[in-house]
Coordinates of C-alpha atoms in Angstrom, one line a residue:
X1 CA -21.4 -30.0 -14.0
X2 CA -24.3 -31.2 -11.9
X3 CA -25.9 -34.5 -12.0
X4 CA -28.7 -34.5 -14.7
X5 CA -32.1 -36.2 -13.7
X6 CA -34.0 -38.3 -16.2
X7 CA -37.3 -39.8 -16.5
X8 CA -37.9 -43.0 -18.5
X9 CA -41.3 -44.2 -20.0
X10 CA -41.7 -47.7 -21.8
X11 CA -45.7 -48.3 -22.8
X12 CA -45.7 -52.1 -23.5
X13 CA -49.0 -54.6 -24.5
X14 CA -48.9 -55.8 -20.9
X15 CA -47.6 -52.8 -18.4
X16 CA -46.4 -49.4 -18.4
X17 CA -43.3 -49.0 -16.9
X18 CA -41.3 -45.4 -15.9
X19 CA -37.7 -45.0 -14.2
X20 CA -36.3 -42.3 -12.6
X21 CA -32.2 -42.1 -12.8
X22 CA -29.3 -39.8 -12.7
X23 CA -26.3 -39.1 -15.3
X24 CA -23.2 -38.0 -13.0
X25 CA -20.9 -35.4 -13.9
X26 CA -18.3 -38.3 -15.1
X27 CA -21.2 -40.2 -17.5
X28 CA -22.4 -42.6 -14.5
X29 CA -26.1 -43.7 -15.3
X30 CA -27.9 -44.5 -11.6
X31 CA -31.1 -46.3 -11.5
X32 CA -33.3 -44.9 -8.3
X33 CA -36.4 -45.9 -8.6
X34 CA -38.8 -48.1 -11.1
X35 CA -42.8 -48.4 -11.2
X36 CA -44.9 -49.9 -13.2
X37 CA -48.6 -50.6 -14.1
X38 CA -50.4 -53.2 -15.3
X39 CA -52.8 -53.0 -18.5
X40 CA -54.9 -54.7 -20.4
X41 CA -56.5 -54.3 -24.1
X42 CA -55.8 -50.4 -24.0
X43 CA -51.8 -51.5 -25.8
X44 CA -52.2 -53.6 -29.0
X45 CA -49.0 -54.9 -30.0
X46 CA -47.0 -52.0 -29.1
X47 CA -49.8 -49.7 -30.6
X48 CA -51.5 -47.2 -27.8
X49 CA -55.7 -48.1 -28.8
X50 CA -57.1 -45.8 -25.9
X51 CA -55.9 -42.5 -25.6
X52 CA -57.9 -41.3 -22.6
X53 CA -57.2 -44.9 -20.4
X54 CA -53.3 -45.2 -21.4
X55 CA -52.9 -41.2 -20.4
X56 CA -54.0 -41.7 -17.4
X57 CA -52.6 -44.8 -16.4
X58 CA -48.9 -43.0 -17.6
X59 CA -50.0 -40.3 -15.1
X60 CA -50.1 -42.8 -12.4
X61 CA -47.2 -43.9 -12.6
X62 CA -45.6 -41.0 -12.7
X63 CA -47.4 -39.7 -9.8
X64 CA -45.5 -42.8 -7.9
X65 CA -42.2 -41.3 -9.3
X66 CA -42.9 -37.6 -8.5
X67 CA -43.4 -39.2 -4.7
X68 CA -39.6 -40.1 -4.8
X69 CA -38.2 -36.9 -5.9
X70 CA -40.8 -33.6 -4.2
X71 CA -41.0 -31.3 -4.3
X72 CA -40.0 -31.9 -7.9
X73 CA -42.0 -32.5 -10.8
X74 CA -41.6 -34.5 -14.2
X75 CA -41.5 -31.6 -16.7
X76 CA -40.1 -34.1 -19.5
X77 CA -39.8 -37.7 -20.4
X78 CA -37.8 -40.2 -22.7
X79 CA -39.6 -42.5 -24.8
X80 CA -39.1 -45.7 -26.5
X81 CA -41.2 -46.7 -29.7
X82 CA -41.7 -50.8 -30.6
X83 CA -44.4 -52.6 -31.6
X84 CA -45.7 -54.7 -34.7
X85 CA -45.4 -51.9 -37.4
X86 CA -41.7 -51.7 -36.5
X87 CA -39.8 -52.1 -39.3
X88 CA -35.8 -51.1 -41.2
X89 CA -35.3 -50.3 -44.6
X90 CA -32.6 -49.9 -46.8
X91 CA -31.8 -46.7 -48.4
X92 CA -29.4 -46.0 -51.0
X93 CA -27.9 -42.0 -50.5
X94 CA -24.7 -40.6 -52.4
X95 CA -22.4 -37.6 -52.9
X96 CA -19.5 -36.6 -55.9
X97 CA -17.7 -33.6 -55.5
X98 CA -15.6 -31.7 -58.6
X99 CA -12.3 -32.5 -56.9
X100 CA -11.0 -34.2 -54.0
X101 CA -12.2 -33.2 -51.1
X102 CA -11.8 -34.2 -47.2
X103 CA -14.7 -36.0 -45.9
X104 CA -16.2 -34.7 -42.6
X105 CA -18.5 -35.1 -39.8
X106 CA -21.0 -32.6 -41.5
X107 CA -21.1 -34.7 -44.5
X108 CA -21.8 -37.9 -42.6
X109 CA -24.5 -35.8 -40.9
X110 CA -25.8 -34.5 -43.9
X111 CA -26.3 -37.8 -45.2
X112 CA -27.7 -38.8 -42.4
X113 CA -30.5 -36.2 -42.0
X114 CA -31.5 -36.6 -45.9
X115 CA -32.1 -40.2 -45.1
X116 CA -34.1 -39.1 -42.5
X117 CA -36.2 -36.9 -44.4
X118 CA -36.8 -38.9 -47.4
X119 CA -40.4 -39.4 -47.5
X120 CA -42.4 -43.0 -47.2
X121 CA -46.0 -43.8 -47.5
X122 CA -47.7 -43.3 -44.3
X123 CA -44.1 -44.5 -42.2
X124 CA -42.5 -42.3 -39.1
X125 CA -39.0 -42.6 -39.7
X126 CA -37.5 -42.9 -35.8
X127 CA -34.0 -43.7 -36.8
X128 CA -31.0 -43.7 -39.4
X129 CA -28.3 -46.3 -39.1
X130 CA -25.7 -46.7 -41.1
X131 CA -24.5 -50.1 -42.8
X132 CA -22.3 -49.8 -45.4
X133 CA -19.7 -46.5 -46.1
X134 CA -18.2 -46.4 -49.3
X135 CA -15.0 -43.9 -49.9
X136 CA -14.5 -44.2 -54.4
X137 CA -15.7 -47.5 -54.2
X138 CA -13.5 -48.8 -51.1
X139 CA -15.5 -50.1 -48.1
X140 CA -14.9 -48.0 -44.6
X141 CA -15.6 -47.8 -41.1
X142 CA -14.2 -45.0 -40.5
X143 CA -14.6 -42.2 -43.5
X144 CA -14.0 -39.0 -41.7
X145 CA -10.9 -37.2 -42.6
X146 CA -10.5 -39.4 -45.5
X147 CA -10.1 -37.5 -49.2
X148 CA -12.6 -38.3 -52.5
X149 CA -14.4 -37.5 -54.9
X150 CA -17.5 -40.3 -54.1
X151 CA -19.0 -41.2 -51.0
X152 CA -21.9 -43.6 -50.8
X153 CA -23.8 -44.9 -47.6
X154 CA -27.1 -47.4 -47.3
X155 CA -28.6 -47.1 -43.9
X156 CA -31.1 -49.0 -42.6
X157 CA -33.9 -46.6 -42.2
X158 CA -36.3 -47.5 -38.8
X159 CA -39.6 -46.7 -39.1
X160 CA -43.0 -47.2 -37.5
X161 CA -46.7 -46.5 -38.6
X162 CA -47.6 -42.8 -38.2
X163 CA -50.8 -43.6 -36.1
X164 CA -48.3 -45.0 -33.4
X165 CA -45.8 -42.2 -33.5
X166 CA -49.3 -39.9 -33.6
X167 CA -51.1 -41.5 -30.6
X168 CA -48.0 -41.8 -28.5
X169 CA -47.4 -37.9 -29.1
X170 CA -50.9 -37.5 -28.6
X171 CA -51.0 -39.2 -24.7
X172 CA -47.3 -37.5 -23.5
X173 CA -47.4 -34.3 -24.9
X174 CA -51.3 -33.0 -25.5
X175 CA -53.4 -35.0 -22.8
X176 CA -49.9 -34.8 -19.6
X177 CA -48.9 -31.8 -21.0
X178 CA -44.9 -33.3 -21.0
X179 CA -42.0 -32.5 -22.6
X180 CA -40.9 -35.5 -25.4
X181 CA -36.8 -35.3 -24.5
X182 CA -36.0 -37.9 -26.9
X183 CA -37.1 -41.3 -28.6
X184 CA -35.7 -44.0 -29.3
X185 CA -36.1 -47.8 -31.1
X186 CA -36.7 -50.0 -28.1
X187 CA -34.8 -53.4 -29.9
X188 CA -32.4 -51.3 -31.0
X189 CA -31.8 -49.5 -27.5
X190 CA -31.8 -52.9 -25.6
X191 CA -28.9 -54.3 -28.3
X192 CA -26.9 -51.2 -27.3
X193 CA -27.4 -51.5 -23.7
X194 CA -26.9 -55.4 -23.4
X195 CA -24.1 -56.3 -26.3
X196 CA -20.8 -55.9 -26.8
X197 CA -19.1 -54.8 -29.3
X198 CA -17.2 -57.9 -30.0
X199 CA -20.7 -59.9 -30.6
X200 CA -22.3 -57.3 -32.9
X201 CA -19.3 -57.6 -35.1
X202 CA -18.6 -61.6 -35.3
X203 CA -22.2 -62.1 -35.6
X204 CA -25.5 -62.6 -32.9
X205 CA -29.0 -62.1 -32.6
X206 CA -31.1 -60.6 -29.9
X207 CA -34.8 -61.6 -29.2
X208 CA -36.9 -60.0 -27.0
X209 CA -40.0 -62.2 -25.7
X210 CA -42.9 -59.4 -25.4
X211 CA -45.8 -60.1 -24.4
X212 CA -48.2 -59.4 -27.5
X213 CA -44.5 -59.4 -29.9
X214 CA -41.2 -61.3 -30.1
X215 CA -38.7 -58.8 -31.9
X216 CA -35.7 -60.2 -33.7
X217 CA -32.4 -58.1 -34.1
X218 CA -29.3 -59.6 -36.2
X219 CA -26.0 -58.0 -35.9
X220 CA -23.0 -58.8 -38.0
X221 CA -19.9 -56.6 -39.1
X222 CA -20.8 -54.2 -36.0
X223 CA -24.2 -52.9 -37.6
X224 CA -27.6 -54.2 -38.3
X225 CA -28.5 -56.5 -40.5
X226 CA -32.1 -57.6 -39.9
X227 CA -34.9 -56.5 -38.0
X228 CA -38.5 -57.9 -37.3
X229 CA -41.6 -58.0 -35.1
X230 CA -43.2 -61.2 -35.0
X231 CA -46.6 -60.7 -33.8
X232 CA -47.1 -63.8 -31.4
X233 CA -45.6 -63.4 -27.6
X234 CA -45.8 -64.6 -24.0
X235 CA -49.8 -63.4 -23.7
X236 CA -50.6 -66.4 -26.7
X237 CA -49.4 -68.6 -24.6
X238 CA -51.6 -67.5 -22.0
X239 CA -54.5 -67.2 -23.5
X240 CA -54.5 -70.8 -24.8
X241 CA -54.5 -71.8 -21.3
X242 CA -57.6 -69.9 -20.6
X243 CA -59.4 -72.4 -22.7
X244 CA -59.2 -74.7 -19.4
X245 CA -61.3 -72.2 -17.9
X246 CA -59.2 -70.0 -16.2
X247 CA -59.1 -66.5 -16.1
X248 CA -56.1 -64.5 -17.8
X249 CA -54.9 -63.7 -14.5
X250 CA -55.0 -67.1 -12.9
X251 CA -53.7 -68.4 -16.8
X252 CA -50.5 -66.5 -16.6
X253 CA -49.4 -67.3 -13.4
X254 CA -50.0 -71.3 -13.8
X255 CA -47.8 -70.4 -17.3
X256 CA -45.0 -69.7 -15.0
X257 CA -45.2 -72.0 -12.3
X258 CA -46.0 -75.0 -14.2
X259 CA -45.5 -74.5 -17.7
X260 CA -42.8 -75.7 -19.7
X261 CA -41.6 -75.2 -23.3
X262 CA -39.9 -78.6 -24.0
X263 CA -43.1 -81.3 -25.2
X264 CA -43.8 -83.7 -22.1
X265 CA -42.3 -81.8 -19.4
X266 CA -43.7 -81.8 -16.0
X267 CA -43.8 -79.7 -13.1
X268 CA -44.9 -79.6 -9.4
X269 CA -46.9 -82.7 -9.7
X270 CA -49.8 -84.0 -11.9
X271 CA -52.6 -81.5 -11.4
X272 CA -53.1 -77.8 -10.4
X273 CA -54.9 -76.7 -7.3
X274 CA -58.0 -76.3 -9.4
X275 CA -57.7 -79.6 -10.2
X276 CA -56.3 -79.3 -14.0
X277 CA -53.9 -81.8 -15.6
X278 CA -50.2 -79.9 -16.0
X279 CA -49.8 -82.2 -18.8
X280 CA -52.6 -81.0 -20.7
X281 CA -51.3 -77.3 -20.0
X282 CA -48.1 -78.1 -21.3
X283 CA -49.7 -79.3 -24.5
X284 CA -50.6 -75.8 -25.1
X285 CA -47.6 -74.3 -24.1
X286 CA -45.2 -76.1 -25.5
X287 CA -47.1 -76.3 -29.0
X288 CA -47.2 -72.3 -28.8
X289 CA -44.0 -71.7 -28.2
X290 CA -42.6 -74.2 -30.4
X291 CA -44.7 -71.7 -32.7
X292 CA -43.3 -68.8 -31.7
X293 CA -39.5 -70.1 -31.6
X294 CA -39.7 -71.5 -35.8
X295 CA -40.9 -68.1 -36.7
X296 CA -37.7 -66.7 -34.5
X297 CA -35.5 -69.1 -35.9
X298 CA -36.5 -68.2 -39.6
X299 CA -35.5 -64.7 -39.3
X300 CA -31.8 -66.0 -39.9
X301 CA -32.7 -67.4 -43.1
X302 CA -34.5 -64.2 -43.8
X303 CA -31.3 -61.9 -43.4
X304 CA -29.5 -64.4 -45.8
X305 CA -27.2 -66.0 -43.2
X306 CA -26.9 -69.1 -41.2
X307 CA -26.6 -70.2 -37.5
X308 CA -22.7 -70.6 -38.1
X309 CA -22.4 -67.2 -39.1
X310 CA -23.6 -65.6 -35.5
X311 CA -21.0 -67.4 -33.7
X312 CA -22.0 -65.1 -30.1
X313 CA -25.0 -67.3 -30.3
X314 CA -28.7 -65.9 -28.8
X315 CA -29.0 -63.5 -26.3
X316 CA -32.9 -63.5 -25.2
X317 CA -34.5 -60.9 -23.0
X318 CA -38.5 -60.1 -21.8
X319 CA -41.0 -61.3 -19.5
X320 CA -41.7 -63.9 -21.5
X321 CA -38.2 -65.6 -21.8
X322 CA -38.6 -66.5 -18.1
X323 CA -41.0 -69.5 -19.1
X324 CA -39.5 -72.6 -17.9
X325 CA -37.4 -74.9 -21.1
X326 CA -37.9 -71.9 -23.6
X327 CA -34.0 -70.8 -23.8
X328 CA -33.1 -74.9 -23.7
X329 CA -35.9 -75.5 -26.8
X330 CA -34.1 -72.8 -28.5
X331 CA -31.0 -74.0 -28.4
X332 CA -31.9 -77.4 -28.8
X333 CA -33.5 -75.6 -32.4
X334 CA -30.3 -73.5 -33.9
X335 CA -27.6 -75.3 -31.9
X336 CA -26.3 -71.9 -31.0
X337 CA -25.5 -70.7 -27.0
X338 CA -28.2 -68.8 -25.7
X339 CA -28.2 -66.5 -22.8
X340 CA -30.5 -64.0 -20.4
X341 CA -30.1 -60.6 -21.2
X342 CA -28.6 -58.4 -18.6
X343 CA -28.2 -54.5 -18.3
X344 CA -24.6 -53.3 -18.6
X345 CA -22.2 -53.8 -15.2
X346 CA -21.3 -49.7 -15.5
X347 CA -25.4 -49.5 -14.6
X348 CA -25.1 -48.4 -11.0
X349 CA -29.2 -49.9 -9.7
X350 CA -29.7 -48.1 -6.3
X351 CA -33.1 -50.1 -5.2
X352 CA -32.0 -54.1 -4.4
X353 CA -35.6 -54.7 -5.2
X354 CA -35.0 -53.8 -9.3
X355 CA -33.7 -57.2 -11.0
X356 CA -31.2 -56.1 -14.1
X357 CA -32.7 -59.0 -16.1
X358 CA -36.3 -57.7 -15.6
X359 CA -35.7 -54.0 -16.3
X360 CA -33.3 -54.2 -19.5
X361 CA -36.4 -52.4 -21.5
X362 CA -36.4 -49.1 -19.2
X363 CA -32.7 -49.5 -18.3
X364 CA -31.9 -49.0 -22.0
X365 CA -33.7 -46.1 -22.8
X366 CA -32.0 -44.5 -20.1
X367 CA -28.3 -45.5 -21.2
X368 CA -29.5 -44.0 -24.6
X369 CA -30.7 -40.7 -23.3
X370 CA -27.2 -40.6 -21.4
X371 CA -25.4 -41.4 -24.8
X372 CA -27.5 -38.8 -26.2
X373 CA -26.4 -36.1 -24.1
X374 CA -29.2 -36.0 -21.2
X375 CA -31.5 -33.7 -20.7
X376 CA -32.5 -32.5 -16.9
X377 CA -36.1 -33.9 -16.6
X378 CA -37.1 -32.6 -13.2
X379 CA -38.3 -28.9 -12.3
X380 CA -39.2 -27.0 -9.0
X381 CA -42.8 -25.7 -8.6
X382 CA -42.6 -21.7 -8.9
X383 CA -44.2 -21.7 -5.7
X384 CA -42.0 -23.8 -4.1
X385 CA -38.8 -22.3 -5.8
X386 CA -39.8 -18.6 -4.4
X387 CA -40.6 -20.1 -0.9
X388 CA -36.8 -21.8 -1.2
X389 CA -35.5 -18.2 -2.0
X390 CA -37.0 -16.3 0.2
X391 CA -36.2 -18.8 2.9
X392 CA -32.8 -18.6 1.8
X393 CA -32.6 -15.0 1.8
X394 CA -33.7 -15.2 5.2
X395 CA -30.6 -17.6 6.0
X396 CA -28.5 -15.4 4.5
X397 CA -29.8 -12.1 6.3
X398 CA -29.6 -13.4 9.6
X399 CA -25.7 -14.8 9.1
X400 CA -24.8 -11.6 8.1
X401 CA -26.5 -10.3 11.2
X402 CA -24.4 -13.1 13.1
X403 CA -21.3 -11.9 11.1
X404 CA -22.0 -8.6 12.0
X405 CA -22.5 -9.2 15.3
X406 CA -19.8 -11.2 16.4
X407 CA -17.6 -8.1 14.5
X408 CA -19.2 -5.8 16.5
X409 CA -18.9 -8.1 19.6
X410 CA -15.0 -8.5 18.8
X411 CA -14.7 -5.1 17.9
X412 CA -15.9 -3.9 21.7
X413 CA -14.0 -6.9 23.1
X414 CA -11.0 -5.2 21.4
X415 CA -11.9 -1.9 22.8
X416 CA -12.2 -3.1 26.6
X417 CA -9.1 -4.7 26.3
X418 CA -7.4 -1.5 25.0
X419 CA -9.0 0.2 27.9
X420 CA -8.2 -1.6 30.4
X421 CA -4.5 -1.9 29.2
X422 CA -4.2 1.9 29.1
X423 CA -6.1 1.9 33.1
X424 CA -3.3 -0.4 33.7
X425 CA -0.6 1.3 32.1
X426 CA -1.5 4.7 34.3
X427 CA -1.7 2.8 37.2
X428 CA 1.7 1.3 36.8
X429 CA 2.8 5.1 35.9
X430 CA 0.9 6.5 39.1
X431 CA 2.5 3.9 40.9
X432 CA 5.9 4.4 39.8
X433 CA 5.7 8.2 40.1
X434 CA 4.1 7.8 44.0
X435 CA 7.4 5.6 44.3
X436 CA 10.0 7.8 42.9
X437 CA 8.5 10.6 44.9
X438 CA 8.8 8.5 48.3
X439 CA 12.7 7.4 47.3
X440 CA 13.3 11.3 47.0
X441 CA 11.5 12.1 50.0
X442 CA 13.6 9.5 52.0
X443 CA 16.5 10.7 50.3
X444 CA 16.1 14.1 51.3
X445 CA 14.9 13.3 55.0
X446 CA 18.4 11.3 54.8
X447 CA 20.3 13.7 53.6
X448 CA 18.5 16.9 55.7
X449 CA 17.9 18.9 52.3
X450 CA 15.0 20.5 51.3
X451 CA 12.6 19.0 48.7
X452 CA 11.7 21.1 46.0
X453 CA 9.1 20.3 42.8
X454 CA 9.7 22.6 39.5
X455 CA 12.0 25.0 41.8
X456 CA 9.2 25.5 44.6
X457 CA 9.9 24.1 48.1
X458 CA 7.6 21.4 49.0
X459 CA 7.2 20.0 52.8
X460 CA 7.8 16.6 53.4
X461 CA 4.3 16.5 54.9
X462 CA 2.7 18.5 52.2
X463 CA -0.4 16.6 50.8
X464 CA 0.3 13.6 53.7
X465 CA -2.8 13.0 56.3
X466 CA -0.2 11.5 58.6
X467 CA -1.0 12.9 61.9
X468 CA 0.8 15.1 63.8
X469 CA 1.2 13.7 67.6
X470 CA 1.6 17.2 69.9
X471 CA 4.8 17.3 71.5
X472 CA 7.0 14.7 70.0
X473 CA 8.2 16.7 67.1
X474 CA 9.0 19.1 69.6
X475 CA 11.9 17.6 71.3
X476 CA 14.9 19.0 70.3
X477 CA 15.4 22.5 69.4
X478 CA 14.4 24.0 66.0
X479 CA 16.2 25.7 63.4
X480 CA 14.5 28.3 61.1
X481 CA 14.5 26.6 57.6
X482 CA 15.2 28.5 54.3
X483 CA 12.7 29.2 52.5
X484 CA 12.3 29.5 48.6
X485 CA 12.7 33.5 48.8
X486 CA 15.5 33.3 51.3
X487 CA 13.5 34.4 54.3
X488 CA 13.5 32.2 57.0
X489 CA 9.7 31.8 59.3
X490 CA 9.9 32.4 63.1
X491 CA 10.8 29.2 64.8
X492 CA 7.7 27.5 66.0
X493 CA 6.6 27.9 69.6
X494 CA 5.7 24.5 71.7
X495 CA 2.7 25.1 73.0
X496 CA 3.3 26.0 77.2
X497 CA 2.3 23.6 79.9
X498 CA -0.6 25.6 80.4
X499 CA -2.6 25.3 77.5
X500 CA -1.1 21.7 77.4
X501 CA -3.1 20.8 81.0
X502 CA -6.1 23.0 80.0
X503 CA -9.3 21.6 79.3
X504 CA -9.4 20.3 75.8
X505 CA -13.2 22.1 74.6
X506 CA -14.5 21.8 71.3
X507 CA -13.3 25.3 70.5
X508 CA -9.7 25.1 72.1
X509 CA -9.0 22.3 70.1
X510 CA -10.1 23.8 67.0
X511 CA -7.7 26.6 67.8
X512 CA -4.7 24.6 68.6
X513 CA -5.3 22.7 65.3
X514 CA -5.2 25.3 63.2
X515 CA -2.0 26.7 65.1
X516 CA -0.1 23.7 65.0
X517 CA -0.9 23.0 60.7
X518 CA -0.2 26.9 60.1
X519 CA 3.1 26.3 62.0
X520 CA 4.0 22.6 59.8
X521 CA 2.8 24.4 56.7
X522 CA 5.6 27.2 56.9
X523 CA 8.6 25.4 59.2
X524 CA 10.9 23.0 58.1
X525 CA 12.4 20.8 61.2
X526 CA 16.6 20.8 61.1
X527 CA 18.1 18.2 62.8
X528 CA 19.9 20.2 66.0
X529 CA 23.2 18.7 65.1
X530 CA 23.3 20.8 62.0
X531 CA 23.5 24.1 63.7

């Protein structure tokens, strides 16, 4: 299995923000690469206002992520869904059957998915989560493979207005022309991504500081229990401070240098550059998000419980929760342990410049779309994927032009080899027959016997270009030799002194060379001893 690549898109009140990641082949999510855009008035509370403005600003940034990865494009993307209108329901859903009968996975499903289709006024319904599983009236966990007659479930029912769902649809899929992989409940995603299992089921509560909405999540028993948007976030706090005559800009970034949400807390001296009192700043800042913090608090009383009963205490995440004294106040309020939310430890983040704590929102949607099974996000241009084949055909062609021609090369290497052992080989052969015909020659010279080849008499000299030296074979008398027919030749006659003094011409020595190699042709010389 190959790595899956998956594109992440969060579109918040304040930025837009896309990931790019990886899923290994063993279920290990990789964070590459984050970017994100600021924006301004075009995202209401989670709500998408302008179409046209928020399309292309999502473009952008996804522009900057297509830079990381060409040639390859963003074909799809997974989405997370928030806002004000955000909302969970309960919803009662339940099944007899004539006789006992063993529950299973396609029942819980089935369940599921009519819960999900039950119609509400002018409400998406994003998600179905189950709370409560009854098997003939006994609470469970765990129902499949269990045997009954009843089985009842409430789930809670996540749902959002349908002009969010429609205008979020309407910017990713019509106006980028994108594939929508998945979506998911952005609180819920983050709770999955940043709690364990152990504090969902003695009891917690998750708040993320947004910047147009806080969203409060309460888990106890393992499942949700309470979920709401409050509509106030880190930009109120801002905005207040524009009332000193500062732009929003300048606003939020005195917020987090000097602001402060415990009452009469100061920082970095008694004015700002501009000249403004920091105590006066922290009037507003404290007073707004002592605002903010009651309405969080009271979401405990809302979901019937009390701060003793979420024993794991607070766990806070969002921009917003960086403002100096806000986690302390909030303690200080429910006299429960609060902490910053951070992204799971099996989260591999490849860039050192991404800050877990800052990038829980995107990091979350992407554990989900790995829980969900991920989808590959990325394509190949066409033209681009043809130029890649036909350059690799062309790497293929020429190594089997290399293959072949080192075979062929081997093949002739083998060939010469084979040649010149067979040259050798006849040599050696030539060499040894040129020696045994010497040994016999000697042999018979020693032993004064003729030498014959396949019954014909051969002369030792036959073939030889050893010279013959007038007179010296001459020295001793000759006897007639035998010859193959048993006729013996006429004994050779030395030349007489006469024609041994007379002038050597060109024409007498002709003569007397053709007399003397007749004679050697047809004589054999006996040794005189052996008459």
């Amino acid at each position: 299995m190959e790595d899956k690549s998956i594109i992440a898109l969060e579109i918040g009140s304040s930025k837009i923000k896309g990931a790019i990641g990886t899923v290994s082949a063993d279920g290990i999510l990789s964070v590459k690469a984050i970017e994100e855009e600021h924006c301004s008035d075009i995202v209401r509370h989670g709500c998408i206002r302008n179409v046209v403005e928020t399309a292309s600003t999502v473009r952008g940034v996804l522009d900057r992520l297509e830079q990381r990865v060409a040639p390859k494009r963003i074909e799809g993307v997974y989405l997370s869904i928030g806002g004000r209108s955000l909302m969970a329901e309960n919803v009662d859903i339940e099944r007899r059957f004539a006789s006992e009968t063993e529950i299973t996975r396609a029942i819980i499903q089935d369940i599921t998915e009519e819960a999900l289709n039950r119609p509400m006024a002018d409400r998406f319904v994003v998600q179905a989560l189950p709370k409560e599983l009854r098997v003939d009236n006994t609470a469970t966990s765990r129902p499949v493979g269990m045997y009954c007659q009843q089985i009842s479930a409430r789930l809670s029912l996540v749902s959002c207005r349908n002009q969010l769902a429609k205008n979020l649809t309407e910017v990713i899929s019509q106006r980028l022309g994108l594939r929508i992989e998945g979506l998911f409940v952005r609180p819920l995603a983050v709770a999955d991504t940043i709690l364990s299992a152990e504090e969902k089921r003695l009891g917690c509560m998750l708040v993320d500081f947004g910047a147009e909405t806080t969203t409060v999540a309460i888990y106890r028993g393992g499942v949700l229990v309470h979920l709401a948007v409050i509509p106030m976030g880190g930009r109120n706090i801002t905005r207040d401070i524009t009332a000193l005559n500062f732009l929003e800009e300048r606003a939020e970034e005195i917020k987090l240098a000097y602001g402060d949400a415990r009452p009469g807390v100061e920082k970095g001296g008694g004015r700002t550059s501009e000249g403004a009192e920091i105590s006066a700043i922290n009037c507003y800042v404290s007073s707004r998000a002592i605002e903010i913090l009651l309405n969080v608090v009271e979401q405990i009383k809302y979901a019937g419980l009390t701060p003793s009963q979420l024993p794991k205490g607070i766990v806070v995440v969002g921009r917003a929760a960086r403002l100096g004294g806000l986690t302390e106040r909030l303690q200080q309020m429910t006299g429960l342990n609060v902490r910053i939310g951070v992204a799971d430890s099996e989260v591999r983040i490849l860039d050192g410049r991404i800050q877990s704590s800052d990038a829980v929102d995107i990091i979350a949607i992407m554990s989900e779309a790995k829980a969900a099974g991920a989808h590959e996000c990325l394509v190949v241009p066409a033209h681009i994927l043809r130029e890649e084949e036909r350059r690799r055909a062309e790497e293929e062609a020429a190594a089997r032009a290399a293959e072949e021609a080192a075979a062929a090369a081997e093949e002739a290497r083998r060939a010469e080899e084979s040649r010149r052992a067979e040259s050798e080989a006849a040599r050696q052969a030539e060499m040894a027959r040129q020696a045994e015909a010497a040994r016999q020659a000697e042999a018979a010279r020693r032993q004064g016997q003729p030498m014959t080849q396949g019954g014909q008499y051969v002369h030792p000299y036959a073939g030889n270009n050893r010279p013959v030296e007038t007179g010296q074979q001459y020295g001793h008398t000759q006897n007639p030799a035998v010859r193959a027919d048993g006729s013996r030749p006429a004994a050779v006659t030395p030349p007489s002194a006469a024609e041994q003094t007379k002038p050597r011409t060109k024409g007498w020595y002709e003569k007397l060379r053709e007399r003397v190699a007749g004679a050697i042709a047809n004589t054999i010389y006996e040794d005189p001893d052996d008459e």
